[in-house]
CSV table of C-alpha atoms and ligand atoms in Angstrom, one decimal:
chain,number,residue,atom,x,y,z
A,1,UNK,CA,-26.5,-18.8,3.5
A,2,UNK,CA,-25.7,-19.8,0.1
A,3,UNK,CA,-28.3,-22.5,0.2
A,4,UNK,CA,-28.1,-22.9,-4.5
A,5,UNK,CA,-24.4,-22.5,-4.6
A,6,UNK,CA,-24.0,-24.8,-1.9
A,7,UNK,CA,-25.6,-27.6,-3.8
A,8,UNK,CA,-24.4,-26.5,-6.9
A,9,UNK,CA,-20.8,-25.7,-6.6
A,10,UNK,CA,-19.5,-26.5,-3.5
A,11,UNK,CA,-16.0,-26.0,-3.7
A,12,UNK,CA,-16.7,-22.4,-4.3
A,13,UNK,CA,-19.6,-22.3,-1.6
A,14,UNK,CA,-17.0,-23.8,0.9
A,15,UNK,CA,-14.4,-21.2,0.0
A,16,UNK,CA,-16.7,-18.4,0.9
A,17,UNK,CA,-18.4,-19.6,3.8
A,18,UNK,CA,-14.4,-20.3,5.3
A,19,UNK,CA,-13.7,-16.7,4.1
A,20,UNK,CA,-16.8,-15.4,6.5
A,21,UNK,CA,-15.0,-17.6,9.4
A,22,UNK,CA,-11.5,-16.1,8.7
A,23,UNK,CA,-12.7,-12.3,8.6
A,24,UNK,CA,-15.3,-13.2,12.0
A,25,UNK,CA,-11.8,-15.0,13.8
A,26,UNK,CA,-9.3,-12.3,12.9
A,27,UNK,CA,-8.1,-9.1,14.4
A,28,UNK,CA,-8.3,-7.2,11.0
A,29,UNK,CA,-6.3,-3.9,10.7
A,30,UNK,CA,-5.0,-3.7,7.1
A,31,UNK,CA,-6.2,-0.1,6.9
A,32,UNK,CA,-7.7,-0.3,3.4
A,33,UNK,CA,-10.2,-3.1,4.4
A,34,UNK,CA,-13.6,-2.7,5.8
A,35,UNK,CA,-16.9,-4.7,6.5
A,36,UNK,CA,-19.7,-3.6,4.3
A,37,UNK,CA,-23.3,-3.3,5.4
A,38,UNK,CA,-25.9,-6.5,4.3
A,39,UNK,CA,-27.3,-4.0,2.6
A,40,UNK,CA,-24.7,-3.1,1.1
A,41,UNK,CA,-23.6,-7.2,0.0
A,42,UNK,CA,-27.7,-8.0,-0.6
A,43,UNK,CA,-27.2,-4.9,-3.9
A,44,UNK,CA,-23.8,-6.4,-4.9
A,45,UNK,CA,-25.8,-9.8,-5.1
A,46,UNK,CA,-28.3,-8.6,-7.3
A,47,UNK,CA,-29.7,-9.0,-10.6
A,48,UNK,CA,-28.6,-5.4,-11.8
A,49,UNK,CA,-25.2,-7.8,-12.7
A,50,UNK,CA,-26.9,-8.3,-15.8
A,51,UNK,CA,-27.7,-5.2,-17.1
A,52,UNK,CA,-26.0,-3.5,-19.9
A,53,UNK,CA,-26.0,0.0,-19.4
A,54,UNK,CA,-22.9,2.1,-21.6
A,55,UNK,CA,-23.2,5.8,-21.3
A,56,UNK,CA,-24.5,7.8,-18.8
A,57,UNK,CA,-27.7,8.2,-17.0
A,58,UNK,CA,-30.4,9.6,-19.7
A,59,UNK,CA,-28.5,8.8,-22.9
A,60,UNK,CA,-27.3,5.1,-23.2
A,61,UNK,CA,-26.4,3.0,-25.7
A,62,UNK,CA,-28.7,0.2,-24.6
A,63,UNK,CA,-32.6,-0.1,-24.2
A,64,UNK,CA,-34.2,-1.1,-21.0
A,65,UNK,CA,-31.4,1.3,-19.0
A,66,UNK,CA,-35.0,2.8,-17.0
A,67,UNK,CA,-34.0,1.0,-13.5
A,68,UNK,CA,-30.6,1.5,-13.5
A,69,UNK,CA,-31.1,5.0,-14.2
A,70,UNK,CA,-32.9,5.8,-11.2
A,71,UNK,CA,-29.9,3.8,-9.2
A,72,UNK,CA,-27.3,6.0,-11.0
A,73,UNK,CA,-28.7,9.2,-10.4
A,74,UNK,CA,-29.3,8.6,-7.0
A,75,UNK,CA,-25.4,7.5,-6.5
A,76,UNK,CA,-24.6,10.7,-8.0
A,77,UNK,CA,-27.0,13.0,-5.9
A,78,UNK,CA,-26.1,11.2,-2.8
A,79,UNK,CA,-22.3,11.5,-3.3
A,80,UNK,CA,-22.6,14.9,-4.2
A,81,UNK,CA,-24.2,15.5,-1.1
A,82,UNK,CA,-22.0,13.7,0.9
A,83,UNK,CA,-19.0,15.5,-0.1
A,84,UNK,CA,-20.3,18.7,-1.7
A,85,UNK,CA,-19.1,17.9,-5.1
A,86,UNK,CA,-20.2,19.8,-8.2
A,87,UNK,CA,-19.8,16.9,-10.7
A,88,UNK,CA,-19.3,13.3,-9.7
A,89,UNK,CA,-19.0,10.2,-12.1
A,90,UNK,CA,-19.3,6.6,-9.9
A,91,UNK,CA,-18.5,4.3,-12.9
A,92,UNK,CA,-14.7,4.0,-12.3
A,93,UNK,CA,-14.2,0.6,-11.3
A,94,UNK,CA,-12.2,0.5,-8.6
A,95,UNK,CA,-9.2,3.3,-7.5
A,96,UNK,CA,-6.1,2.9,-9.9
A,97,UNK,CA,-8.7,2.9,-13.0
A,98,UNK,CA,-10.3,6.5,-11.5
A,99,UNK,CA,-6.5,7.6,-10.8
A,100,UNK,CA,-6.1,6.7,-14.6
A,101,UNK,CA,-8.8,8.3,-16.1
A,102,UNK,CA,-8.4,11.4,-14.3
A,103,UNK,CA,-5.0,11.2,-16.0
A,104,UNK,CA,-6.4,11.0,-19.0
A,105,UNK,CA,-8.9,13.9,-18.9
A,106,UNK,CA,-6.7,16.2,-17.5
A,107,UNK,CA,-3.4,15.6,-19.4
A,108,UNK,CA,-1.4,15.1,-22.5
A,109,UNK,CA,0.9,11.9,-22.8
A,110,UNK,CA,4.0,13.4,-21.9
A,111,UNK,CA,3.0,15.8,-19.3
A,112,UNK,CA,4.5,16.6,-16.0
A,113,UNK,CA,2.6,15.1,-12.6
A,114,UNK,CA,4.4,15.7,-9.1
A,115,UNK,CA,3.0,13.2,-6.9
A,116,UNK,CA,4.4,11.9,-3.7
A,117,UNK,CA,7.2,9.0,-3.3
A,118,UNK,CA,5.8,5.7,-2.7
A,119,UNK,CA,8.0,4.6,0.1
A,120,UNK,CA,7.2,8.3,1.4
A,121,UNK,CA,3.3,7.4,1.3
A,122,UNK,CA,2.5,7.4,-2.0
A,123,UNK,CA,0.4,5.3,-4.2
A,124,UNK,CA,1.4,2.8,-7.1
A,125,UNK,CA,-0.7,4.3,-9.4
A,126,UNK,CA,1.0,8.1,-8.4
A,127,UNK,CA,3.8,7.3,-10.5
A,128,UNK,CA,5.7,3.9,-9.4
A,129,UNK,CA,7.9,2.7,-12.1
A,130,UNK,CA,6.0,-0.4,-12.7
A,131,UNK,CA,3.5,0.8,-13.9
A,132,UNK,CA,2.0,1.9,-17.4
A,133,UNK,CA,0.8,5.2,-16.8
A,134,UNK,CA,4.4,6.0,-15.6
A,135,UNK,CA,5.5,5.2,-19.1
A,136,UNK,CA,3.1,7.8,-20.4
A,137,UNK,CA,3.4,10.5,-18.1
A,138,UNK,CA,6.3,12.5,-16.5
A,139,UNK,CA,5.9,11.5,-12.4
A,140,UNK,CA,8.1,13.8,-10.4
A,141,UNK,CA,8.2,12.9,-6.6
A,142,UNK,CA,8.2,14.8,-3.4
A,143,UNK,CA,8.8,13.4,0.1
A,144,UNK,CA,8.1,14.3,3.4
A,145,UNK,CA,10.2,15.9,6.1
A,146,UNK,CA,12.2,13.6,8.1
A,147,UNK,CA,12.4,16.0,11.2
A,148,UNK,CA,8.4,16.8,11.1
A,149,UNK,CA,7.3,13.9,9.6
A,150,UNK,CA,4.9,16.4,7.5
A,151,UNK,CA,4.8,16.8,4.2
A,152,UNK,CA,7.4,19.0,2.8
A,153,UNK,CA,5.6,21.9,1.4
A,154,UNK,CA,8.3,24.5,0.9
A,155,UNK,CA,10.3,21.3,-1.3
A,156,UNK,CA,7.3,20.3,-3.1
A,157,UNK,CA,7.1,24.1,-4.1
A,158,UNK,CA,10.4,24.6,-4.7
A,159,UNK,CA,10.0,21.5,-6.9
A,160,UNK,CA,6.6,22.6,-8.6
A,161,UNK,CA,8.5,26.1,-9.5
A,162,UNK,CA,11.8,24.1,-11.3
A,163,UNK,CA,9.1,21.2,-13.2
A,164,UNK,CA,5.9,23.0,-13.9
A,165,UNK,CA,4.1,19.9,-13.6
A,166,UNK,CA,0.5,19.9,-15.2
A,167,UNK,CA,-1.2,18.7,-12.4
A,168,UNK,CA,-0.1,18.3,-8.6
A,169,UNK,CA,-1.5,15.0,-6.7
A,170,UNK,CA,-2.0,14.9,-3.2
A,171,UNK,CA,-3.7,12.0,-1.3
A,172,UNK,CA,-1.8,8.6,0.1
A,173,UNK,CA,-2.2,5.1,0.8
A,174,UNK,CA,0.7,5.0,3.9
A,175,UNK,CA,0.5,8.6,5.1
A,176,UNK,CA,-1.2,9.2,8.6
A,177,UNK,CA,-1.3,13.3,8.8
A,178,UNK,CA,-3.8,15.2,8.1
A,179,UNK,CA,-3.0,17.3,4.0
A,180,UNK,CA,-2.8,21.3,3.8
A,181,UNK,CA,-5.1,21.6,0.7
A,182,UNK,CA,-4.7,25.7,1.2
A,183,UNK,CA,-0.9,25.2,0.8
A,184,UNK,CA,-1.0,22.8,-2.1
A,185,UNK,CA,-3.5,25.1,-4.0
A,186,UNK,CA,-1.7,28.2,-3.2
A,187,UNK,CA,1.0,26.2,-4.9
A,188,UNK,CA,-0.6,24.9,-7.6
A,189,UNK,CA,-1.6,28.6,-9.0
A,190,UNK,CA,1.6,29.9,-8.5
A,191,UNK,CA,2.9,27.3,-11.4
A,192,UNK,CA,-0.6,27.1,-13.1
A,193,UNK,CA,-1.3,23.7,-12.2
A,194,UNK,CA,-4.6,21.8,-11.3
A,195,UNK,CA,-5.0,19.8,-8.7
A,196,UNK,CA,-6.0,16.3,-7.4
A,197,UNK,CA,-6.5,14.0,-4.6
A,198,UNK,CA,-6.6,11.2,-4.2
A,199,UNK,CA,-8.5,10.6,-1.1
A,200,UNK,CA,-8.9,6.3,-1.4
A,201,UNK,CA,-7.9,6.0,1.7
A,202,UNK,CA,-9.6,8.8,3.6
A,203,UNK,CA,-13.0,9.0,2.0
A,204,UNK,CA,-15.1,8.1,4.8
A,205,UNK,CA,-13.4,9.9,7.1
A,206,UNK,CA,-13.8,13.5,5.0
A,207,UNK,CA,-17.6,12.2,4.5
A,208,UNK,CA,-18.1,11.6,8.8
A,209,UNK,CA,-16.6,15.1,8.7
A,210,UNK,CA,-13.6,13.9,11.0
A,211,UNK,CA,-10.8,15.0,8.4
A,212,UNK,CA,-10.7,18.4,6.0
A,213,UNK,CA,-12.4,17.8,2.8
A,214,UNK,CA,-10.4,19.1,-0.5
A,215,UNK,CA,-13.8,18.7,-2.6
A,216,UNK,CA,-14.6,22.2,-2.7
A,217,UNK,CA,-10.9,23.3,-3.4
A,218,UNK,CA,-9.7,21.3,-6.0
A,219,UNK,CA,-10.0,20.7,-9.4
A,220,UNK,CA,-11.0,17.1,-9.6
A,221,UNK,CA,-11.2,14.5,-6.4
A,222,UNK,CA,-10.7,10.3,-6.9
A,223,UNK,CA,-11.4,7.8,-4.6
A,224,UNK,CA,-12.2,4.4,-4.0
A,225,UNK,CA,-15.7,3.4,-2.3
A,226,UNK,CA,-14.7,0.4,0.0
A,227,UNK,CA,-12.0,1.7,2.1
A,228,UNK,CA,-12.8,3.8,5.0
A,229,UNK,CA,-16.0,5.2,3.1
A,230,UNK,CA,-17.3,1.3,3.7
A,231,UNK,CA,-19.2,0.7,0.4
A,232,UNK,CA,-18.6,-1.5,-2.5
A,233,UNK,CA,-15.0,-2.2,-3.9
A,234,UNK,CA,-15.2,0.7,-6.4
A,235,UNK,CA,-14.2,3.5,-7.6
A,236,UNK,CA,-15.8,7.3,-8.1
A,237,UNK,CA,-14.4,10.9,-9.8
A,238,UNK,CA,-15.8,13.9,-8.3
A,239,UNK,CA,-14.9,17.5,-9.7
A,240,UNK,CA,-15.6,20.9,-10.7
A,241,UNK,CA,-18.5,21.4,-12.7
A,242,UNK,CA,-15.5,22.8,-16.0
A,243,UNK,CA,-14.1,19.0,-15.9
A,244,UNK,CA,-17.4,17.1,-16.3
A,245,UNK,CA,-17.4,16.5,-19.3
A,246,UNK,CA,-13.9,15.7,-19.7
A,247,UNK,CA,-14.0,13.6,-17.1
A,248,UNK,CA,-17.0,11.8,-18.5
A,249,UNK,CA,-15.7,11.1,-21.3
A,250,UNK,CA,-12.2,10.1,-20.3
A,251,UNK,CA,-14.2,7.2,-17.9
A,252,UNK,CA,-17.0,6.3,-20.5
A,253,UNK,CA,-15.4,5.7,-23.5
A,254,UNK,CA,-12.1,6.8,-23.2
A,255,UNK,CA,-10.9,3.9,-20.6
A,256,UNK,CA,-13.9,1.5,-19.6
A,257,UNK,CA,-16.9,-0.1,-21.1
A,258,UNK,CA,-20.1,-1.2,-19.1
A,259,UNK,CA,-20.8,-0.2,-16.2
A,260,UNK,CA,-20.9,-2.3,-13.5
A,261,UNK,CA,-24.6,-1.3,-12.3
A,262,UNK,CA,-24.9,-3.7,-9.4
A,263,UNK,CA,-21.9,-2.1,-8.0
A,264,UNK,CA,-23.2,1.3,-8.2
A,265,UNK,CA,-26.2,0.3,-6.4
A,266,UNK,CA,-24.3,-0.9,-3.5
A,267,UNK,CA,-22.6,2.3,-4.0
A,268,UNK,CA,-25.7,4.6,-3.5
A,269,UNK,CA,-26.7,2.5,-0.8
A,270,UNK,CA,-23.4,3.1,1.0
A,271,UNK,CA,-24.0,6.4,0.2
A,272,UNK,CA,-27.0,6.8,2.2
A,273,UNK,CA,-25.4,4.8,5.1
A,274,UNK,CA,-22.7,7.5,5.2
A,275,UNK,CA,-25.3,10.8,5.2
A,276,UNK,CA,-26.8,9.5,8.3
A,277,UNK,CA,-25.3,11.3,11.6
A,278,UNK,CA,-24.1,7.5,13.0
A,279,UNK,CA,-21.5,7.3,10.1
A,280,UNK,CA,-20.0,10.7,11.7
A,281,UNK,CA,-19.9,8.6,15.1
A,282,UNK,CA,-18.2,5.8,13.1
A,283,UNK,CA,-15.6,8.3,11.8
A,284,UNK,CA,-14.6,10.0,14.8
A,285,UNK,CA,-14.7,6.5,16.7
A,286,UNK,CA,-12.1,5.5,13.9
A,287,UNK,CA,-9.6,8.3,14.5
A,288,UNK,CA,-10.2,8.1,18.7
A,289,UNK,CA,-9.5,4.0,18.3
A,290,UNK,CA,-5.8,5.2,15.9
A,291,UNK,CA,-4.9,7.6,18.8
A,292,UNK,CA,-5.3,4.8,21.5
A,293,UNK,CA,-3.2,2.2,19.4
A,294,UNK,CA,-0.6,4.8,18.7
A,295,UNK,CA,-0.1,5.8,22.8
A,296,UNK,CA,-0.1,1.7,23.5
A,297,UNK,CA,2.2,1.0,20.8
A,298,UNK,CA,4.6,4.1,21.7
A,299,UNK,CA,4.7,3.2,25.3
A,300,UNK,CA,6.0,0.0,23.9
A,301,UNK,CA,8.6,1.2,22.0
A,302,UNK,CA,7.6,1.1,18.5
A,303,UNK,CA,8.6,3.7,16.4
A,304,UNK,CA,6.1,5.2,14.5
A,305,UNK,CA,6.6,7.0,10.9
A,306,UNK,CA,5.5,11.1,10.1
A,307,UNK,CA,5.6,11.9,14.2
A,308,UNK,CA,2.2,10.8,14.9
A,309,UNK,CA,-1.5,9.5,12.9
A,310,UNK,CA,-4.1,12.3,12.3
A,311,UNK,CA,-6.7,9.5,10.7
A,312,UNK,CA,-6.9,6.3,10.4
A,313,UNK,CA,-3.6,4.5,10.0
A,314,UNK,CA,-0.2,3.9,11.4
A,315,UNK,CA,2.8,3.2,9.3
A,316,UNK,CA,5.4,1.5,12.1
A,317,UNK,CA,9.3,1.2,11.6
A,318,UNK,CA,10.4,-2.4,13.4
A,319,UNK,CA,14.2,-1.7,12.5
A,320,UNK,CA,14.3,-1.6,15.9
A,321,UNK,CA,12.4,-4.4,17.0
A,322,UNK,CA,14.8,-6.8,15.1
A,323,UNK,CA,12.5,-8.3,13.1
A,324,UNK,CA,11.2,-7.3,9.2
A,325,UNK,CA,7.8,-6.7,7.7
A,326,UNK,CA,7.3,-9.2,6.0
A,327,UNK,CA,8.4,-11.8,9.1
A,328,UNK,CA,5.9,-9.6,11.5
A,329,UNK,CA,3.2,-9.8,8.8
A,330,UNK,CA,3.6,-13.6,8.9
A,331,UNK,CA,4.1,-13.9,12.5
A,332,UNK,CA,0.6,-12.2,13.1
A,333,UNK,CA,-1.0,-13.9,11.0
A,334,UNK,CA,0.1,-17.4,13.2
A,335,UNK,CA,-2.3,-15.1,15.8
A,336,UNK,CA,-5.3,-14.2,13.7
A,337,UNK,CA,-3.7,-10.7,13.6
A,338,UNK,CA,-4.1,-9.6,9.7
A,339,UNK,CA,-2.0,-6.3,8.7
A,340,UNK,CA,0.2,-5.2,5.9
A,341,UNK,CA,4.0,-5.3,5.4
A,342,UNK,CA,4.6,-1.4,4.4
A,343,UNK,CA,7.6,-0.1,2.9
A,344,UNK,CA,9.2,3.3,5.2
A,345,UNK,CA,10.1,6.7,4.0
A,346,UNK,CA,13.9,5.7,2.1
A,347,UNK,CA,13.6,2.0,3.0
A,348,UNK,CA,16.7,0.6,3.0
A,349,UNK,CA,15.0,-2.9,2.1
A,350,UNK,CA,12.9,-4.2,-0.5
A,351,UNK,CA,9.4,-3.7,-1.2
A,352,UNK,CA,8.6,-7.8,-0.7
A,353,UNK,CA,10.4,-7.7,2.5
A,354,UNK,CA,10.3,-3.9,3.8
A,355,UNK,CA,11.2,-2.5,6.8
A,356,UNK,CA,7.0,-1.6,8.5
A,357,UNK,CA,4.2,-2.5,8.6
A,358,UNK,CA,0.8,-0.7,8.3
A,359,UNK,CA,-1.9,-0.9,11.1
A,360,UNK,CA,-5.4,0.5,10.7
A,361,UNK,CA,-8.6,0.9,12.3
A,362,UNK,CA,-11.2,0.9,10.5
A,363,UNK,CA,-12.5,-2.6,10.1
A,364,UNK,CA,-12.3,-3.5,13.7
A,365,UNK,CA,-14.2,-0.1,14.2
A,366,UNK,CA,-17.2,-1.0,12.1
A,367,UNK,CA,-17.2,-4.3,14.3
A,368,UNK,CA,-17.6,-2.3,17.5
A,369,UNK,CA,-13.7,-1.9,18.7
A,370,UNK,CA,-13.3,0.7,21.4
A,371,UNK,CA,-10.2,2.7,22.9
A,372,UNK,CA,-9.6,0.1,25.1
A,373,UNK,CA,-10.0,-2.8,22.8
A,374,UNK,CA,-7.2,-1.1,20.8
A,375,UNK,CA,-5.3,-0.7,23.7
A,376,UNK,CA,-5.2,-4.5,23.9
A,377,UNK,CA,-4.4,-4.9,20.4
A,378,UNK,CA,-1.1,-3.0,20.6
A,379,UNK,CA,-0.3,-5.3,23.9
A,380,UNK,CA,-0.5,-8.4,21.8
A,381,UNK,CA,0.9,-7.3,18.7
A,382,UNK,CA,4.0,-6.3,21.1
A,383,UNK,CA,4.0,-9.7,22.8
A,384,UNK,CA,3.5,-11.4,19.0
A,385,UNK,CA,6.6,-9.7,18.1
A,386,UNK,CA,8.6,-10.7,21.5
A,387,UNK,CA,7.2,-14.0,21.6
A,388,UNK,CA,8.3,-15.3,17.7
A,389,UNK,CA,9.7,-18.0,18.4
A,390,UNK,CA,7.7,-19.7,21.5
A,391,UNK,CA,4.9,-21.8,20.2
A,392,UNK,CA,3.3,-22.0,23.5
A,393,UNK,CA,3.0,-18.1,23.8
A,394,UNK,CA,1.9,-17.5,20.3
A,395,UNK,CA,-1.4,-20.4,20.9
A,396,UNK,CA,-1.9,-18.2,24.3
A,397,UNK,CA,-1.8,-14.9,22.2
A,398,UNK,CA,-4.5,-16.5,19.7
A,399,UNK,CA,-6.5,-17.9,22.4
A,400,UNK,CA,-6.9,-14.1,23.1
A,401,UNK,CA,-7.6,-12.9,20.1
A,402,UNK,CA,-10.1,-15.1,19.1
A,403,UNK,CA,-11.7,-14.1,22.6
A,404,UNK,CA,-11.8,-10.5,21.7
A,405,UNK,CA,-12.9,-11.0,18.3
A,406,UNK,CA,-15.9,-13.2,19.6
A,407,UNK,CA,-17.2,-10.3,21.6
A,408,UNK,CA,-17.8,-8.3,18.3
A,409,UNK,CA,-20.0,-10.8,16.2
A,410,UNK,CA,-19.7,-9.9,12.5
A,411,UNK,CA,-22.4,-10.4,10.1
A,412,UNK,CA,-24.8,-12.5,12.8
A,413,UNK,CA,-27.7,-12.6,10.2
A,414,UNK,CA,-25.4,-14.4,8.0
A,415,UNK,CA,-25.4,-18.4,9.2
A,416,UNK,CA,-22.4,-20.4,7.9
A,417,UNK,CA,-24.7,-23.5,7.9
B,501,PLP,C1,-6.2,1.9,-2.6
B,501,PLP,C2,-5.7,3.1,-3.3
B,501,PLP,C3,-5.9,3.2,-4.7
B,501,PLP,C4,-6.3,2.1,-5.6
B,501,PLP,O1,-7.5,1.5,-5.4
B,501,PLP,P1,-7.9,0.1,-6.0
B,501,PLP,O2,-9.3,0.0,-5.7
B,501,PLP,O3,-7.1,-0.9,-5.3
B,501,PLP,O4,-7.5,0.1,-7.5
B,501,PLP,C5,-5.5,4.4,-5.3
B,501,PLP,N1,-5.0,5.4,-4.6
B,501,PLP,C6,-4.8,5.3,-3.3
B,501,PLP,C7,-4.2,6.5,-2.5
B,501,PLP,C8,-5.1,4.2,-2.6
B,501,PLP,O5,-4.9,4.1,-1.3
């Protein structure tokens, strides 16, 4: 692969070509990753990059938009489909800038949003402090239940009733149970809210049909494309037919300029991969492979946040395994285990150095990974985190993850050479 760059710039065509190695050698598990089709990668590639297209499809502000037309309306149809939306815009470039102009269309600087703690399983762009759009709007947080690791309903409407937020977010990047949408919109009319998720993480798991879908209940829906919904990296709106043209407009040219046509293309593609009944296999394999890593990983003592995962991830407290975050992240790296340092609901530490990390199963399910390969993968995390600081252990522990990984070939049509 890569045969021009390679001859033409071959710093950057060795830096790819070692990226393929790393992700084909790893154990991969950070839960927001995934490993795209070729067909998929073959539409990113394409000459669509060049194409200026602003507006929307049928009245642009550029000539020759005839092609990319066709590729946007398809994107649109197809993700309507796929998650029975009424109105769906896919020109949001990647999660936080959908998550902002959703603000945008929705809401008046100023105005009240009651979204969920970060450390609780929130998202960045729900509100964190260090970020902009939590200079311009009001974020009020709720948390989850310590006792039933579920949401707090009755607090988040007790908290809706005293703020009258504008809008109320559901939808988390750390959170592994499964969301009442009935409860939060019985909620959000009560105070005269709307709603949104924000279902990034969860996408292709509401598309397999393995996890509830809050499409046809709530006002407007964000999400990014290349998380568990295994497209592009991207970004997509979807909502009820009222917000369309606020939405549209709040995208296209409230917050962004071109679109980035390839990307949509490799969207709609991804699109079609995810209507077809084996992407319903793939979701339900994903959710089966988080059960058998959270029974391995509680037989061995790990402690894992909100009770129990309904979906795809697991958010793990090692306060009791006498070791941080950030150290285990590092240490399974050494191994050719990649994960994700993860802050815990009320984490006593700091966000560089928290006190969990996040496991997910995803990737290693798009590369084949059963229950029982999962089962393995919880034994040698455990023995990672037992063996820190024996070198000889840690080479053994890679030797067998490098075994595993080889039985699962990723991307064979793609040659390194
Ligand atoms: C990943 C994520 C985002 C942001 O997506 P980016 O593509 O990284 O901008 C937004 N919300 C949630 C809940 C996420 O998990």
């Amino acid at each position: 692969m890569l045969n021009i760059l390679k001859n033409q710039d071959p710093k950057i065509a060795d830096a790819i070509i070692l990226e393929l190695e790393r992700q084909r050698n790893v154990i991969e598990l950070i839960p927001s990753e995934n490993f795209v089709s070729p067909a998929v990668l073959e539409s990113l590639g394409s000459v669509l990059t060049n194409k200026y297209a602003e507006g929307y499809p049928g009245s642009r502000y550029y000539g020759g938009t005839e092609n990319v037309d066709v590729i946007e309306n398809l994107a649109r149809e197809r993700a309507k489909e796929l998650f029975g939306a009424e109105h769906v815009n896919v020109q949001p470039l990647s999660g936080a800038p959908a998550n902002i102009a959703a603000y945008f269309a929705l809401l008046e600087p100023g105005d009240t949003i009651l979204g969920m703690d970060l450390s609780h399983g929130g998202h960045l762009t729900h509100g964190s402090p260090v970020t902009y759009m939590s200079k311009i709007f009001n974020f009020i947080r709720y948390k989850t239940n310590k006792e039933t690791g579920l949401i707090d309903y009755e607090n988040l409407r007790q908290m809706a009733i005293e703020n009258k937020p504008k809008l109320i977010l559901v939808g988390y990047s750390a959170y592994s149970r499964e969301i009442d949408y009935e409860k939060i919109k019985q909620i959000a009319d009560e105070v005269k809210a709307m709603t949104m998720a924000d279902i990034a993480h969860i996408a292709g798991l509401i598309a397999g049909g393995a996890m509830k879908n809050p499409v046809p209940l709530f006002d407007v829906v964000t999400t990014t494309t290349h998380k568990t919904l295994r497209g592009p990296r991207g970004g997509m709106i979807m909502c009820k037919e009222k917000f369309a043209k606020q939405i549209d407009k709040a995208v296209f040219p409230g917050f962004q300029g071109g679109p980035h046509e390839h990307n949509i293309a490799a969207k709609a593609v991804a699109f079609k991969e995810a209507i077809q009944p084996e992407f319903r296999e793939y979701a339900k394999q994903i959710l089966l492979n988080a059960k058998a890593l959270e029974k391995t990983l509680k037989e061995l003592d790990f402690k894992i946040m909100f009770g129990q995962t309904e979906n795809h991830l697991l958010l793990i407290d090692l306060s009791n395994k006498n070791i941080s975050g950030k150290e285990a992240q590092e240490l399974l790296d050494k191994v050719n285990i990649t994960c994700n340092k993860n802050m815990i609901p009320d984490d006593p530490r700091k966000p560089m150095d928290p006190s969990g990390i996040r496991l997910g199963t995803p990737a290693m399910t798009t590369r084949g990974f059963k229950e029982s390969d999962f089962e393995i993968v919880g034994d040698l995390i455990s023995r990672t985190l037992e063996n820190k600081a024996d070198e000889t252990a840690l080479a053994e522990i890679k030797n067998e993850v490098l075994e595993l990984t080889r039985k699962f070939p990723l991307y064979p049509e793609l040659s390194a050479k």
